[in-house]
Short mmCIF file of C-alpha atoms in Angstrom, two decimals:
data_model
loop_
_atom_site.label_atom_id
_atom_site.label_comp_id
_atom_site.label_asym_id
_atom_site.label_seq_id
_atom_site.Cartn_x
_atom_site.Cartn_y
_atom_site.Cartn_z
CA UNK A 277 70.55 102.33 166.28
CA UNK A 278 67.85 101.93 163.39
CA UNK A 279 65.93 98.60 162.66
CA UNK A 280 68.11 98.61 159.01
CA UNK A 281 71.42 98.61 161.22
CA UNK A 282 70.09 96.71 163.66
CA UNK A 283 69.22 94.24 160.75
CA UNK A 284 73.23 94.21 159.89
CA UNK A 285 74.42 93.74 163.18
CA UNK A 286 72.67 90.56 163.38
CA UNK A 287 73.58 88.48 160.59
CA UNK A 288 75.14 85.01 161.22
CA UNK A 289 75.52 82.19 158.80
CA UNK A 290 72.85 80.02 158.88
CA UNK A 291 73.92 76.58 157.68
CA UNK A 292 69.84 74.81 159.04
CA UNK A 293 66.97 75.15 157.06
CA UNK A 294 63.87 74.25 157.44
CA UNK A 295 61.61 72.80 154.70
CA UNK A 296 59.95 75.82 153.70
CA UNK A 297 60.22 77.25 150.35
CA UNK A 298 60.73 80.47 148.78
CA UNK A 299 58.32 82.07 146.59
CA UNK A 300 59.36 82.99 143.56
CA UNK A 301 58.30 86.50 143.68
CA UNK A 302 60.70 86.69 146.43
CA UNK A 303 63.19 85.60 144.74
CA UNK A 304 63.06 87.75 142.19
CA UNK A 305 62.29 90.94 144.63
CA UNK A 306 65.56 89.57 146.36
CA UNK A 307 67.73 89.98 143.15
CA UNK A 308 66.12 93.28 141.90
CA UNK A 309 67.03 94.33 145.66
CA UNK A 310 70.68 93.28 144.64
CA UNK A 311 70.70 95.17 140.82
CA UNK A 312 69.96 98.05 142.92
CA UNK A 313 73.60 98.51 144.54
CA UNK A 314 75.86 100.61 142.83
CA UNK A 315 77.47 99.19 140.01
CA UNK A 316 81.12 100.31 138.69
CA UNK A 317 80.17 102.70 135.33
CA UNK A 318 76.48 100.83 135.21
CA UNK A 319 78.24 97.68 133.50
CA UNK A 320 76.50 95.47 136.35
CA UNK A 321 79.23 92.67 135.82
CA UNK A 322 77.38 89.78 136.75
CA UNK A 323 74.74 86.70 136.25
CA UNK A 324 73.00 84.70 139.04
CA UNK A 325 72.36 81.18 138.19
CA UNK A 326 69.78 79.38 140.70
CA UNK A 327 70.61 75.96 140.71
CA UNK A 328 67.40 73.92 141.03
CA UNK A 329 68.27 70.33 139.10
CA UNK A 330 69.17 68.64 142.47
CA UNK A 331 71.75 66.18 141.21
CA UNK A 332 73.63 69.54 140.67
CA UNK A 333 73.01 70.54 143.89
CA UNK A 334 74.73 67.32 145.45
CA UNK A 335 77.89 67.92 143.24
CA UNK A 336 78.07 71.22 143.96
CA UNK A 337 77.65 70.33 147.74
CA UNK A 338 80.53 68.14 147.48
CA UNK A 339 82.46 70.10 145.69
CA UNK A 340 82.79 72.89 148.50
CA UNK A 341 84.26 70.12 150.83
CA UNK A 342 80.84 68.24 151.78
CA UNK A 343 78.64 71.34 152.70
CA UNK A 344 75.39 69.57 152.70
CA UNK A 345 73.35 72.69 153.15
CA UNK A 346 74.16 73.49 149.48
CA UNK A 347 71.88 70.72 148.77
CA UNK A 348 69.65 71.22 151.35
CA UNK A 349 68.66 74.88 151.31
CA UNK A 350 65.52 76.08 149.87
CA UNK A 351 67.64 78.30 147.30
CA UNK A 352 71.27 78.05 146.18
CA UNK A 353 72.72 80.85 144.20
CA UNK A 354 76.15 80.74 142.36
CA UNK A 355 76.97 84.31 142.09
CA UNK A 356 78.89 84.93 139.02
CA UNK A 357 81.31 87.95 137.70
CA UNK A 358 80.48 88.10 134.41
CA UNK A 359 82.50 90.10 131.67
CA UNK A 360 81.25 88.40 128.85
CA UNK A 361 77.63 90.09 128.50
CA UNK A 362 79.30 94.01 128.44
CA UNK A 363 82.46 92.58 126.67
CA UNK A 364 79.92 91.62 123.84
CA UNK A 365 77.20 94.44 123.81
CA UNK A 366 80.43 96.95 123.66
CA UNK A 367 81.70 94.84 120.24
CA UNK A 368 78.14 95.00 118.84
CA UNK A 369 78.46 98.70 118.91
CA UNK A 370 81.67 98.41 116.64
CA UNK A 371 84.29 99.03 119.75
CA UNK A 372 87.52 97.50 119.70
CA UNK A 373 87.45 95.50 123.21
CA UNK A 374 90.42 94.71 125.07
CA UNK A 375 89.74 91.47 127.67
CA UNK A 376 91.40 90.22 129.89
CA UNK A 377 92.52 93.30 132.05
CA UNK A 378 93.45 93.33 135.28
CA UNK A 379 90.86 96.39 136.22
CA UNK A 380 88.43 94.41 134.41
CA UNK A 381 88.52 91.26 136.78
CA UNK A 382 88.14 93.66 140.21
CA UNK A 383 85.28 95.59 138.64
CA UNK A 384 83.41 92.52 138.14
CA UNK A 385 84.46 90.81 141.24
CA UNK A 386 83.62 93.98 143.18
CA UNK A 387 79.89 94.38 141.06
CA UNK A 388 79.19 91.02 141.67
CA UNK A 389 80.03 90.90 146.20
CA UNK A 390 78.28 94.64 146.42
CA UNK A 391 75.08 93.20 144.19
CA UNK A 392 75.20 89.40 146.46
CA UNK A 393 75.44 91.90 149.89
CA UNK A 394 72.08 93.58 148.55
CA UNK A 395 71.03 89.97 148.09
CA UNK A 396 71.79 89.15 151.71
CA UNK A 397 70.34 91.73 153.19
CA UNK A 398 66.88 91.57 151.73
CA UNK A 399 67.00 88.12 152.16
CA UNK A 400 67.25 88.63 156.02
CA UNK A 401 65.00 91.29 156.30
CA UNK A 402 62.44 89.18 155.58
CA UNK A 403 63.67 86.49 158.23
CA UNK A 404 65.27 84.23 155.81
CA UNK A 405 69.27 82.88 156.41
CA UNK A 406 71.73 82.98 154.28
CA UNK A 407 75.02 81.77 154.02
CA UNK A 408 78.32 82.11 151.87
CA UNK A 409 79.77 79.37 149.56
CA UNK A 410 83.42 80.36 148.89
CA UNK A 411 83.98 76.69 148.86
CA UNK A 412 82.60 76.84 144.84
CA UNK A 413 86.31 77.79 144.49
CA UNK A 414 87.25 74.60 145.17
CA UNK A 415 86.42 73.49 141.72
CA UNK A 416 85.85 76.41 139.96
CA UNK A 417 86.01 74.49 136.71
CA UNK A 418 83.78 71.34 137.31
CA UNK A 419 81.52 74.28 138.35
CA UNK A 420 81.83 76.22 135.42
CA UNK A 421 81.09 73.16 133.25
CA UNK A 422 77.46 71.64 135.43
CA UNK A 423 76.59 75.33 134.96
CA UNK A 424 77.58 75.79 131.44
CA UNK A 425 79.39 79.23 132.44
CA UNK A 426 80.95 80.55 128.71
CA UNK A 427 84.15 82.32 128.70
CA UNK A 428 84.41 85.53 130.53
CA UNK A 429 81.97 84.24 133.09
CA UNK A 430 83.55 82.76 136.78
CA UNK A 431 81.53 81.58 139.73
CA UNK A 432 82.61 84.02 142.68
CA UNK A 433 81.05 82.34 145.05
CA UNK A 434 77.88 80.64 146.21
CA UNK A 435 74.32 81.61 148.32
CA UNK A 436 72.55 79.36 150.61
CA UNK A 437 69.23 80.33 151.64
CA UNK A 438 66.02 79.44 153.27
CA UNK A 439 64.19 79.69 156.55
CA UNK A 440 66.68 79.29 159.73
CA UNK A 441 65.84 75.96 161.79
CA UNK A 442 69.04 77.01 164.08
CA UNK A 443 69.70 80.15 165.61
CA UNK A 444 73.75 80.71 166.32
CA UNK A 445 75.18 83.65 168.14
CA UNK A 446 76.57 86.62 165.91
CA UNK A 447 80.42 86.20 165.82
CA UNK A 448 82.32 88.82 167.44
CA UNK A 449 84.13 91.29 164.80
CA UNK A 450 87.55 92.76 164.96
CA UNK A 451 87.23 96.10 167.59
CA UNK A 452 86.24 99.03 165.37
CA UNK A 453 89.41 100.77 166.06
CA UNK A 454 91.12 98.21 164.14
CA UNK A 455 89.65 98.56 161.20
CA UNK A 456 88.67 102.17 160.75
CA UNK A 457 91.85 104.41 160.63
CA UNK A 458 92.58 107.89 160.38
CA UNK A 459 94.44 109.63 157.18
CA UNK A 460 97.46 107.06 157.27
CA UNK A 461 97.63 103.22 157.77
CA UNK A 462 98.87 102.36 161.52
CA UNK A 463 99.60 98.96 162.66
CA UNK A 464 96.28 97.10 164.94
CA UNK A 465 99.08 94.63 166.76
CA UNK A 466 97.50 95.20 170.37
CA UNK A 467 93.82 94.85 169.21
CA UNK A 468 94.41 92.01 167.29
CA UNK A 469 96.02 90.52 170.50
CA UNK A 470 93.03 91.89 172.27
CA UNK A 471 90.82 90.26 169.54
CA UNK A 472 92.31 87.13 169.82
CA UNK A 473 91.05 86.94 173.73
CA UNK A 474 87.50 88.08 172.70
CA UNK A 475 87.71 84.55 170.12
CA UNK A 476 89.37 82.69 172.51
CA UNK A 477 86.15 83.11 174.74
CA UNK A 478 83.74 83.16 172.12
CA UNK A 479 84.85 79.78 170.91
CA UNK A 480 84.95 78.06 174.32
CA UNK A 481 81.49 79.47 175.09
CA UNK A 482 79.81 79.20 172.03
CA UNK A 483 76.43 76.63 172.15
CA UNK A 484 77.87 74.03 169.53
CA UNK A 485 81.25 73.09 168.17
CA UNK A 486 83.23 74.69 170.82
CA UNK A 487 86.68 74.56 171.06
CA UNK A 488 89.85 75.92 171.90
CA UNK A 489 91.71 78.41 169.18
CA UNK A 490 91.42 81.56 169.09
CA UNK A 491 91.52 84.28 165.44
CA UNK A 492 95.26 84.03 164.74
CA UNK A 493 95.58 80.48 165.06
CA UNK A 494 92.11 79.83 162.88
CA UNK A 495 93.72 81.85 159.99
CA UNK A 496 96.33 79.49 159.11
CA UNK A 497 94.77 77.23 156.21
CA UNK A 498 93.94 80.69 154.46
CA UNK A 499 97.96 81.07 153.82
CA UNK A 500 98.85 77.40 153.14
CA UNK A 501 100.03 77.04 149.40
CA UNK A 502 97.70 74.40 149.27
CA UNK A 503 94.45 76.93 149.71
CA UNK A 504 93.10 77.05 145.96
CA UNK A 505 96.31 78.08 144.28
CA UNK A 506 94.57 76.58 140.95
CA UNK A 507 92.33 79.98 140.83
CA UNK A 508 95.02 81.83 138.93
CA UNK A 509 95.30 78.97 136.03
CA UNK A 510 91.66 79.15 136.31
CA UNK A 511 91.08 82.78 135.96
CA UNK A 512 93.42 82.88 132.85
CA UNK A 513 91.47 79.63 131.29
CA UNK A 514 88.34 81.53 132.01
CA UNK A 515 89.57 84.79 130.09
CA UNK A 516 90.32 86.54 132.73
CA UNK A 517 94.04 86.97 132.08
CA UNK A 518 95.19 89.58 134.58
CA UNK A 519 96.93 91.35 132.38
CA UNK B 197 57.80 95.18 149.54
CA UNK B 198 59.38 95.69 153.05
CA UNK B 199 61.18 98.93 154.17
CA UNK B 200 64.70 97.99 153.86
CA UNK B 201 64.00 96.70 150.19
CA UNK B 202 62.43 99.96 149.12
CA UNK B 203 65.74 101.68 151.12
CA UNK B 204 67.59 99.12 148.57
CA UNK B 205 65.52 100.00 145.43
CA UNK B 206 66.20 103.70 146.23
CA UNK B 207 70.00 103.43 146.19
CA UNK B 208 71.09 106.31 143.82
CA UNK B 209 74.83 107.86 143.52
CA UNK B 210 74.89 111.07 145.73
CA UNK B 211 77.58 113.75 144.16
CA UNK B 212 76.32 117.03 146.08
CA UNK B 213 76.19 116.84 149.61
CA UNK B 214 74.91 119.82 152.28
CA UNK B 215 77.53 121.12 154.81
CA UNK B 216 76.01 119.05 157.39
CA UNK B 217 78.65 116.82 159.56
CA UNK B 218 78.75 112.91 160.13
CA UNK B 219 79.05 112.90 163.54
CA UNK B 220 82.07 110.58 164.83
CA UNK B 221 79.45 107.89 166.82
CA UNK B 222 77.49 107.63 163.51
CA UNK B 223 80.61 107.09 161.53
CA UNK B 224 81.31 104.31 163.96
CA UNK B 225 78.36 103.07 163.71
CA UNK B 226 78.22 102.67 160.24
CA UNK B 227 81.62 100.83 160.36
CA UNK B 228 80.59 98.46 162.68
CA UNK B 229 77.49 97.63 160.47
CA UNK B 230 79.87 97.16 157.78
CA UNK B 231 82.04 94.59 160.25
CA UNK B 232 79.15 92.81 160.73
CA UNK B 233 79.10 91.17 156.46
CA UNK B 234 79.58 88.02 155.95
CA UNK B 235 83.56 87.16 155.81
CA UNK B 236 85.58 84.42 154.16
CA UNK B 237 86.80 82.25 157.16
CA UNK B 238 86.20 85.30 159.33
CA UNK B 239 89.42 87.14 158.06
CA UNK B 240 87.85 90.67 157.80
CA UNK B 241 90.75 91.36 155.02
CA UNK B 242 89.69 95.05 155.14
CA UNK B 243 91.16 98.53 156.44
CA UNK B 244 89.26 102.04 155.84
CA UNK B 245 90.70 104.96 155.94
CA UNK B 246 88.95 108.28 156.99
CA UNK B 247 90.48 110.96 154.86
CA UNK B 248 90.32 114.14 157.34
CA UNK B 249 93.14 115.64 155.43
CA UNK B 250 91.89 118.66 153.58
CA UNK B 251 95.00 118.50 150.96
CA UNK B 252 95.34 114.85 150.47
CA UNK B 253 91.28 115.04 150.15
CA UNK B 254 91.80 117.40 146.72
CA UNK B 255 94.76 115.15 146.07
CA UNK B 256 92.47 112.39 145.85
CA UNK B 257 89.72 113.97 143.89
CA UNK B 258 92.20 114.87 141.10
CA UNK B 259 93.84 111.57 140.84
CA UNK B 260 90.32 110.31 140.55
CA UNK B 261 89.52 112.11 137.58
CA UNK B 262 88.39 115.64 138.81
CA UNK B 263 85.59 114.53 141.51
CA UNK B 264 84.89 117.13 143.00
CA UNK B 265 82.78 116.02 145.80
CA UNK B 266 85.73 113.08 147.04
CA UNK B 267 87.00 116.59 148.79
CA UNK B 268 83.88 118.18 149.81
CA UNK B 269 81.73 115.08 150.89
CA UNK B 270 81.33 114.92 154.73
CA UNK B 271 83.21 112.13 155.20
CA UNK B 272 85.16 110.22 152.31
CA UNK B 273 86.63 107.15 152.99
CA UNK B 274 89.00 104.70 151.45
CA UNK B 275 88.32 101.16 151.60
CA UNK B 276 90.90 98.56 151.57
CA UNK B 277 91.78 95.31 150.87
CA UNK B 278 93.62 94.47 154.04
CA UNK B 279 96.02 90.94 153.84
CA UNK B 280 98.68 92.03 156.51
CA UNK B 281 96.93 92.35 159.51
CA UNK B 282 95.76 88.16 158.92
CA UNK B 283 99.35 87.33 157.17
CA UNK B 284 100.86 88.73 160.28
CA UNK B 285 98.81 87.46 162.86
CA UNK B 286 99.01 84.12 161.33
CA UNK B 287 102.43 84.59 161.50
CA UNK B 288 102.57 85.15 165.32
CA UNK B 289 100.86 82.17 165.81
CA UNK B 290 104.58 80.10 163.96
CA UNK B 291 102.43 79.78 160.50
CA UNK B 292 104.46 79.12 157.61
CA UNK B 293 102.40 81.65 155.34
CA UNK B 294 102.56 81.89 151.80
CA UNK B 295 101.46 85.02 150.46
CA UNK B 296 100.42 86.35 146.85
CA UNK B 297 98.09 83.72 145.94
CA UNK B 298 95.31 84.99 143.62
CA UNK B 299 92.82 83.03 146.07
CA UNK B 300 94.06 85.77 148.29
CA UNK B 301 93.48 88.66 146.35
CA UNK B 302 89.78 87.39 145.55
CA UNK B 303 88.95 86.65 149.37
CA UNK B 304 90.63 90.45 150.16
CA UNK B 305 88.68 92.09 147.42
CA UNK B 306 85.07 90.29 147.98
CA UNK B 307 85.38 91.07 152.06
CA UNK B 308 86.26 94.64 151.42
CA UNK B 309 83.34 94.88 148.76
CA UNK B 310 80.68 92.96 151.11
CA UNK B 311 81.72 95.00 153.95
CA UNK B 312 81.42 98.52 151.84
CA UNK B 313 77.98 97.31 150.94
CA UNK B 314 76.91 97.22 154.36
CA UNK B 315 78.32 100.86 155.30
CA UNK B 316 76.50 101.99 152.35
CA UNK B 317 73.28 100.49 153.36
CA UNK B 318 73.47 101.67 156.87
CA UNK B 319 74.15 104.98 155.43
CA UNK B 320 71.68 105.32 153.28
CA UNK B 321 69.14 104.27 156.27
CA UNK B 322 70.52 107.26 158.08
CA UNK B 323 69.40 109.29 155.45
CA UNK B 324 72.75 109.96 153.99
CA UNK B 325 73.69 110.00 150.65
CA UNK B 326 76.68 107.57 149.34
CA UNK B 327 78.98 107.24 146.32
CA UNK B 328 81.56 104.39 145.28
CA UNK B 329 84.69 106.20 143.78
CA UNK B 330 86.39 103.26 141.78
CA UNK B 331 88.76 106.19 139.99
CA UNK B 332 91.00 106.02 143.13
CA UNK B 333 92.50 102.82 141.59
CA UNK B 334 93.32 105.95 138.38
CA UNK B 335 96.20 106.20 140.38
CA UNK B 336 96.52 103.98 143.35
CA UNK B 337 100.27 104.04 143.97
CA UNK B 338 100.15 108.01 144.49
CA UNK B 339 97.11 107.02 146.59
CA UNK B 340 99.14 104.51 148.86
CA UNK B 341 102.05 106.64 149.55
CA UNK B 342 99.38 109.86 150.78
CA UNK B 343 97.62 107.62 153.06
CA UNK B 344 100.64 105.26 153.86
CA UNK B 345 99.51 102.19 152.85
CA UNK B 346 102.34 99.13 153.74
CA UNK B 347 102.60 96.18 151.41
CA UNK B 348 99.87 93.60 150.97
CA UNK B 349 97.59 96.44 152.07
CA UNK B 350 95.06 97.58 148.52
CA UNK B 351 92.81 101.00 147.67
CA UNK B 352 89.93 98.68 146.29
CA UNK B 353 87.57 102.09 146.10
CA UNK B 354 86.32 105.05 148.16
CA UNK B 355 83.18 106.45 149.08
CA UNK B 356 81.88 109.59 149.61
CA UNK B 357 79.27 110.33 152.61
CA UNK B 358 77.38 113.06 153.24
CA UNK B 359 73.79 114.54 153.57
CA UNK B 360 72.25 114.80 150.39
CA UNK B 361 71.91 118.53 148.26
CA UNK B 362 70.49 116.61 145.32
CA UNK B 363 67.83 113.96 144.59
CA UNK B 364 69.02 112.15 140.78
CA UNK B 365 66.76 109.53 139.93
CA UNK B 366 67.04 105.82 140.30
CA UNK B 367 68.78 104.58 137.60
CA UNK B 368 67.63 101.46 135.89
CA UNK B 369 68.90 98.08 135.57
CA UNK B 370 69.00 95.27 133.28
CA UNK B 371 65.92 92.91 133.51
CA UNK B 372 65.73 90.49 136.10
CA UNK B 373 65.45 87.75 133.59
CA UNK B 374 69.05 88.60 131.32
CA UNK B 375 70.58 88.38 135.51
CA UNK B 376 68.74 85.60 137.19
CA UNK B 377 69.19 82.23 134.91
CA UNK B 378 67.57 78.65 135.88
CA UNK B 379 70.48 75.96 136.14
CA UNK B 380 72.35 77.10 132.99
CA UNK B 381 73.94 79.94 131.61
CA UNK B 382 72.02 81.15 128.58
CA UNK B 383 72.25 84.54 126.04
CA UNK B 384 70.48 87.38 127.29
CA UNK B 385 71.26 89.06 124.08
CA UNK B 386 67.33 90.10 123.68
CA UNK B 387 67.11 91.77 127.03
CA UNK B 388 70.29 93.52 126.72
CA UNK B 389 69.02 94.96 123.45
CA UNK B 390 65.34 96.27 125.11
CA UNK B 391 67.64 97.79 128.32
CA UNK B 392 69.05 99.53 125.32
CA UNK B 393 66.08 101.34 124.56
CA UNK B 394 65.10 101.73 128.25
CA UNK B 395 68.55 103.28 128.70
CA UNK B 396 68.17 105.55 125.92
CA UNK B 397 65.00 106.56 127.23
CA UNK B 398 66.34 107.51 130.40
CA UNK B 399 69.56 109.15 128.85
CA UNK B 400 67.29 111.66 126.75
CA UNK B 401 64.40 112.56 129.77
CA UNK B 402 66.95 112.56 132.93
CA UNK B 403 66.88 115.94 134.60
CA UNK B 404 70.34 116.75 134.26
CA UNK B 405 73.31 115.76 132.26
CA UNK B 406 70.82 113.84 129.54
CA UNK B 407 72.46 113.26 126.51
CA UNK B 408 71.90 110.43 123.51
CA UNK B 409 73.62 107.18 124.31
CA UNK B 410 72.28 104.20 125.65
CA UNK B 411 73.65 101.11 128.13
CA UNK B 412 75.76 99.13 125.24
CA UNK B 413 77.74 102.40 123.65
CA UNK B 414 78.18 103.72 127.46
CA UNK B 415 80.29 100.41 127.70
CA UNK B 416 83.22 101.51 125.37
CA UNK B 417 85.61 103.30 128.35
CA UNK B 418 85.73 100.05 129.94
CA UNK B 419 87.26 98.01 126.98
CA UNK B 420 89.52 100.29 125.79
CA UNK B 421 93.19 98.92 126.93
CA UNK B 422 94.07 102.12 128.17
CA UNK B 423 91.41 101.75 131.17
CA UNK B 424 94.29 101.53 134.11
CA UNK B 425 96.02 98.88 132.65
CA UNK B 426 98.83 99.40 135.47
CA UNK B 427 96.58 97.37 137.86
CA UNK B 428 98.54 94.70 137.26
CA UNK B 429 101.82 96.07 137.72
CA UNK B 430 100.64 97.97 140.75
CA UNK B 431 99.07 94.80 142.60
CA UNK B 432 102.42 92.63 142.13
CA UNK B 433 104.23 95.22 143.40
CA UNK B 434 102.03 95.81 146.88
CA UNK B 435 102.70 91.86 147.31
CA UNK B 436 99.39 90.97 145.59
CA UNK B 437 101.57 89.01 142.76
CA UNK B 438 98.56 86.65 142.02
CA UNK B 439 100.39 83.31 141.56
#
């Protein structure tokens, strides 16, 4: 295994940071770092807002259900899929656009996760943390407005990141064989059982906030009714019309 | 600049590959780096396929537009956006699930993307060459049936993997500044027109396949409501009905 993959296999959220700030040459080398993945026909569908006014940062902390390291990070990103910058340099060229496709929203979602991976991984590989804020989707719109996002433009999700002041174990990940299949789709029943054993363990052992569930039983607020189901009246609000 | 940001700056699409093989502990490898992204509520809402089919591998190609190298790549693989494995599992567990939420669809695509990052990273730090193949979603109900894709089950994109027989340059991006933006959105119009010109540029002195466009005419394909505008219909009818 190389240092790069060894690099991969060791992320974990890190949620503790410690005062330290990042430079802003970094930052900047970090995002270049991102621009760098591949982007779907070069139309690199997105904007990065760093959100420095701090009174911002507290809403936006709240906002995600009262994630405090939003606030407290040394950086916090809002990743955004953005449609309207190519939408608009297309029209200046005299084409007829069409918005609100369907395709359109995926290639920008997809652009903008590939481009906030890059992000990630740069980020750790020079020792900061980083975690994930798909709790921006809370209130995608109260969002939208603090950040002034125009039409075309939706907040994806958010970045923590700093130096680590806590060091958590790497969460186990579904068993390989799961996940990677050969020529046709087979059902993963038995190592999902198997999986859920491996969690079971890994959440009674783990150094803080142990407790007893296992991977089935944590999925369940992902498939309530009551998880976000605003994003689709916000998508179309937005522009993105999924037609 | 560290190593794995100059691996990240050096990311370029690779679309001629040697006859050299993947071997299978590699390819596992690499798909365990991938497992190891960051995941919304660790749901790993993802599935790859390993095309080892020699017809469905020319299948493919055509469907995606006449890419050649989806059938003659080392390895090609489809990645998917994977919401029955959790649905079902949550199920097990006595869940009352609700399924076809937008939310879902955008938690699906963004862990499939941020996992695809990483196997393309950990590729490309093997010294293999990568390519994202969005045109599988030219046809993705053709593409579902070959590789027997069940319900709530996606082809978000495939990649090709293989040991490079070319070396195309880096292409450029769009300035840091039109990307990164302090607090608020604000027009990049300016630096979109300059990336013209350095687009142009790089259109008329490439090594092969130059030609005189630049970023903002490149764009019209992607507007034009004819761009796979049965994403929609083919989504609600795999379960992903975005309500």
């Amino acid at each position: 295994m190389n240092d790069v993959i060894k690099l991969l296999q060791s992320h974990r959220s890190i949620r503790k940071f410690t005062d330290q700030e990042i430079p802003r040459e970094l930052l900047l080398s970090l995002i270049k770092a991102g621009q760098a993945a591949a982007t779907s026909s070069h139309v690199q569908a997105y904007t990065v807002i760093n959100v420095k006014d701090s009174a911002n940062r507290e809403k936006i902390a709240e906002y995600a259900g009262g994630q405090g390291y939003v606030a407290s990070s040394a950086v916090f990103l809002v990743f955004c899929a953005d449609m309207k910058r190519p939408t608009e340099a297309s029209e200046r060229t005299g084409a007829n656009v069409e918005r609100g496709m369907t395709e359109q929203l995926l290639v920008a979602t997809v652009d903008t996760a590939l481009m906030a991976q890059n992000v990630a991984v740069a980020a750790e590989s020079e020792g900061l943390g980083i975690c994930y804020i798909g709790g921006i989707r809370n209130n995608p719109q109260a969002i939208s407005e603090l950040l002034h996002l125009p039409d075309h433009v939706y907040p994806v999700f958010g970045m923590c990141l700093g130096y680590p002041a806590h060091n958590p174990e790497v969460k186990p990940r579904l068993p390989v064989e799961a996940i990677l299949k050969e020529d046709v789709y087979c059902d993963d029943t038995e190592q999902v059982e198997a999986f859920d054993s491996t969690m079971q363990a890994y959440y009674q052992a783990r150094s803080t906030g142990n407790k007893t569930t296992d991977w089935s039983h944590n999925l369940t607020p992902l498939f309530d009714s009551k998880l976000r189901p605003h994003m689709r009246d916000f998508l179309v609000k937005r522009g993105f019309e999924m037609k």
